[in-house]
Amino acid sequence: MIDSYLYIIIALLPLVSLMLVFQVNPYHALVIRAILGAIAALVYGVLGAPDVALTEALVGTLLAVALYIVSVRSSLVMRLGILVGDKGDVLEEIIPHLRKSIDKYHLRLDLVEYPHLEALESALMTKDIHATCIPSTQTSSESDRPYNLAIRVRRLFEILQEQLTSPATKLTYIALPNTEEKH
């Protein structure tokens, strides 16, 4: 006869699974995935399958979550290229606005410094970075926007176009030749 506590533990499996499916924050989803694996391992252990419980604990929980952490951590980043001399100005004016805009999508901002403009533009074209932020050199009517933010990823451009509230930044989408975006 199965004890009543086992029904409660087994009922947690679909409940935690639903929580995992509807989780928006990828970091919270990782924690819930680990909890789901631990509950499954517990159920297998209580039902008399210690070998399956051990396999679930090691592979299904520890290894899977470790791999998910690596993939989530490396994929949820916006790499912004800046010039070495502009770091102080860019950080003070634009970076807080950028972080606020991309935090809603659980992205983190990674600043990559380049020594000169040619290296910065080359990095954008070779897809080493997602966007560049350089001082605007235009003397036309857009001189009230001292920085030009050029973005090569369409979805990032759409997010920032909608969310970025900094009046100091002009957004530009750069369509790279012969590219199929898979971001």
Short mmCIF file of C-alpha atoms in Angstrom, two decimals:
data_model
loop_
_atom_site.label_atom_id
_atom_site.label_comp_id
_atom_site.label_asym_id
_atom_site.label_seq_id
_atom_site.Cartn_x
_atom_site.Cartn_y
_atom_site.Cartn_z
CA MET A 1 0.00 0.00 0.00
CA ILE A 2 1.34 3.37 -0.98
CA ASP A 3 1.54 5.91 1.83
CA SER A 4 -0.34 9.19 1.51
CA TYR A 5 2.86 11.27 1.49
CA LEU A 6 3.79 9.63 -1.81
CA TYR A 7 0.65 11.02 -3.45
CA ILE A 8 1.70 14.49 -2.41
CA ILE A 9 5.22 14.03 -3.79
CA ILE A 10 3.89 12.59 -7.06
CA ALA A 11 1.38 15.45 -7.36
CA LEU A 12 4.30 17.88 -7.21
CA LEU A 13 5.68 16.58 -10.54
CA PRO A 14 2.97 18.01 -12.84
CA LEU A 15 2.68 21.14 -10.70
CA VAL A 16 6.40 21.91 -10.93
CA SER A 17 6.36 20.97 -14.62
CA LEU A 18 3.65 23.55 -15.29
CA MET A 19 5.61 26.15 -13.34
CA LEU A 20 8.62 25.38 -15.51
CA VAL A 21 6.71 25.66 -18.78
CA PHE A 22 5.20 29.04 -17.89
CA GLN A 23 8.35 30.56 -16.37
CA VAL A 24 9.55 33.66 -18.24
CA ASN A 25 12.83 34.28 -16.44
CA PRO A 26 15.40 31.73 -17.68
CA TYR A 27 17.34 31.80 -14.41
CA HIS A 28 14.23 30.96 -12.41
CA ALA A 29 13.48 28.20 -14.93
CA LEU A 30 16.89 26.67 -14.18
CA VAL A 31 16.10 26.51 -10.48
CA ILE A 32 12.67 25.02 -11.15
CA ARG A 33 14.26 22.44 -13.50
CA ALA A 34 16.61 21.39 -10.72
CA ILE A 35 13.68 21.06 -8.31
CA LEU A 36 11.78 18.98 -10.88
CA GLY A 37 14.73 16.61 -11.25
CA ALA A 38 15.11 16.30 -7.49
CA ILE A 39 11.42 15.46 -7.04
CA ALA A 40 11.60 12.86 -9.82
CA ALA A 41 14.68 11.30 -8.22
CA LEU A 42 12.87 11.22 -4.87
CA VAL A 43 9.83 9.51 -6.40
CA TYR A 44 12.03 6.89 -8.08
CA GLY A 45 13.86 6.27 -4.83
CA VAL A 46 10.68 5.89 -2.78
CA LEU A 47 9.13 3.56 -5.37
CA GLY A 48 12.11 1.21 -5.11
CA ALA A 49 14.21 2.10 -8.13
CA PRO A 50 17.44 3.41 -6.61
CA ASP A 51 19.43 2.99 -9.83
CA VAL A 52 16.94 5.14 -11.78
CA ALA A 53 16.85 7.65 -8.92
CA LEU A 54 20.64 7.95 -8.94
CA THR A 55 20.69 8.35 -12.72
CA GLU A 56 18.00 11.03 -12.57
CA ALA A 57 19.82 12.87 -9.81
CA LEU A 58 23.18 12.84 -11.60
CA VAL A 59 22.23 13.19 -15.24
CA GLY A 60 18.74 14.62 -15.22
CA THR A 61 19.37 17.16 -12.52
CA LEU A 62 23.04 17.99 -12.05
CA LEU A 63 24.40 17.56 -15.57
CA ALA A 64 21.36 18.96 -17.38
CA VAL A 65 21.17 22.02 -15.15
CA ALA A 66 24.92 22.63 -15.48
CA LEU A 67 24.64 22.53 -19.28
CA TYR A 68 21.59 24.80 -19.22
CA ILE A 69 23.46 27.29 -17.04
CA VAL A 70 26.31 27.45 -19.53
CA SER A 71 24.01 27.89 -22.50
CA VAL A 72 21.72 30.46 -20.85
CA ARG A 73 24.63 32.45 -19.49
CA SER A 74 26.36 32.63 -22.87
CA SER A 75 23.30 33.31 -25.00
CA LEU A 76 21.54 36.04 -23.04
CA VAL A 77 24.11 38.75 -23.59
CA MET A 78 24.24 41.91 -25.66
CA ARG A 79 27.84 42.64 -26.66
CA LEU A 80 28.27 46.38 -27.15
CA GLY A 81 31.42 47.64 -28.81
CA ILE A 82 32.79 51.01 -27.72
CA LEU A 83 35.96 52.97 -28.33
CA VAL A 84 38.55 52.97 -25.55
CA GLY A 85 38.50 56.74 -25.04
CA ASP A 86 34.69 56.94 -24.90
CA LYS A 87 34.20 54.49 -22.04
CA GLY A 88 33.64 57.09 -19.32
CA ASP A 89 31.18 59.20 -21.30
CA VAL A 90 29.25 56.23 -22.65
CA LEU A 91 29.00 54.61 -19.24
CA GLU A 92 27.62 57.73 -17.61
CA GLU A 93 25.08 58.70 -20.26
CA ILE A 94 23.88 55.65 -22.16
CA ILE A 95 24.69 52.46 -20.25
CA PRO A 96 22.12 52.95 -17.45
CA HIS A 97 19.39 53.45 -20.06
CA LEU A 98 20.55 50.41 -22.04
CA ARG A 99 20.65 48.20 -18.97
CA LYS A 100 17.16 49.30 -17.95
CA SER A 101 15.87 48.52 -21.46
CA ILE A 102 17.39 45.05 -21.78
CA ASP A 103 16.84 43.97 -18.17
CA LYS A 104 13.18 43.45 -18.98
CA TYR A 105 14.28 40.69 -21.37
CA HIS A 106 16.77 39.17 -18.89
CA LEU A 107 19.74 40.16 -21.03
CA ARG A 108 23.03 41.33 -19.64
CA LEU A 109 25.24 43.96 -21.20
CA ASP A 110 28.84 43.14 -22.03
CA LEU A 111 31.04 46.11 -22.98
CA VAL A 112 33.86 45.36 -25.42
CA GLU A 113 36.49 48.04 -25.98
CA TYR A 114 38.24 48.63 -29.29
CA PRO A 115 41.25 50.88 -29.89
CA HIS A 116 39.97 52.61 -33.04
CA LEU A 117 36.87 53.00 -35.20
CA GLU A 118 38.02 50.59 -37.93
CA ALA A 119 38.44 47.74 -35.43
CA LEU A 120 35.02 48.53 -33.96
CA GLU A 121 33.30 48.45 -37.37
CA SER A 122 35.17 45.29 -38.33
CA ALA A 123 33.99 43.58 -35.14
CA LEU A 124 30.39 44.47 -36.01
CA MET A 125 30.76 43.12 -39.54
CA THR A 126 32.39 39.87 -38.38
CA LYS A 127 29.66 39.41 -35.74
CA ASP A 128 31.98 39.63 -32.74
CA ILE A 129 29.63 42.20 -31.21
CA HIS A 130 25.91 42.90 -31.53
CA ALA A 131 26.06 46.69 -31.57
CA THR A 132 28.40 49.67 -31.56
CA CYS A 133 28.11 52.92 -29.68
CA ILE A 134 30.15 55.80 -31.05
CA PRO A 135 29.99 59.57 -30.76
CA SER A 136 27.87 61.10 -33.49
CA THR A 137 29.92 63.00 -36.07
CA GLN A 138 26.95 64.59 -37.76
CA THR A 139 26.54 68.34 -37.56
CA SER A 140 23.02 68.29 -38.95
CA SER A 141 19.73 68.51 -37.09
CA GLU A 142 20.56 65.37 -35.09
CA SER A 143 23.42 67.01 -33.23
CA ASP A 144 21.24 66.92 -30.10
CA ARG A 145 21.92 63.15 -30.03
CA PRO A 146 25.61 62.84 -29.29
CA TYR A 147 25.78 59.02 -29.64
CA ASN A 148 24.94 56.68 -32.48
CA LEU A 149 23.98 53.13 -31.52
CA ALA A 150 24.30 50.83 -34.55
CA ILE A 151 22.71 47.40 -34.05
CA ARG A 152 23.07 44.39 -36.37
CA VAL A 153 20.50 42.10 -34.69
CA ARG A 154 16.94 42.93 -35.73
CA ARG A 155 15.31 41.77 -32.47
CA LEU A 156 17.69 43.83 -30.33
CA PHE A 157 16.97 46.83 -32.53
CA GLU A 158 13.22 46.34 -32.07
CA ILE A 159 13.60 45.97 -28.30
CA LEU A 160 15.73 49.08 -27.97
CA GLN A 161 13.60 51.09 -30.36
CA GLU A 162 10.63 50.36 -28.15
CA GLN A 163 12.28 50.48 -24.72
CA LEU A 164 15.27 52.85 -24.88
CA THR A 165 14.38 56.16 -23.30
CA SER A 166 17.72 57.93 -23.64
CA PRO A 167 17.41 61.15 -25.66
CA ALA A 168 21.18 61.12 -26.20
CA THR A 169 21.11 58.10 -28.51
CA LYS A 170 20.26 57.67 -32.17
CA LEU A 171 19.40 54.06 -33.06
CA THR A 172 20.40 52.61 -36.43
CA TYR A 173 19.80 49.11 -37.75
CA ILE A 174 22.69 47.68 -39.76
CA ALA A 175 21.66 44.90 -42.15
CA LEU A 176 24.77 42.86 -42.84
CA PRO A 177 25.12 41.45 -46.35
CA ASN A 178 24.46 37.73 -46.84
CA THR A 179 23.27 37.09 -43.32
CA GLU A 180 20.52 34.94 -42.00
CA GLU A 181 19.89 35.90 -38.41
CA LYS A 182 19.50 32.94 -36.11
CA HIS A 183 19.44 34.69 -32.75
#
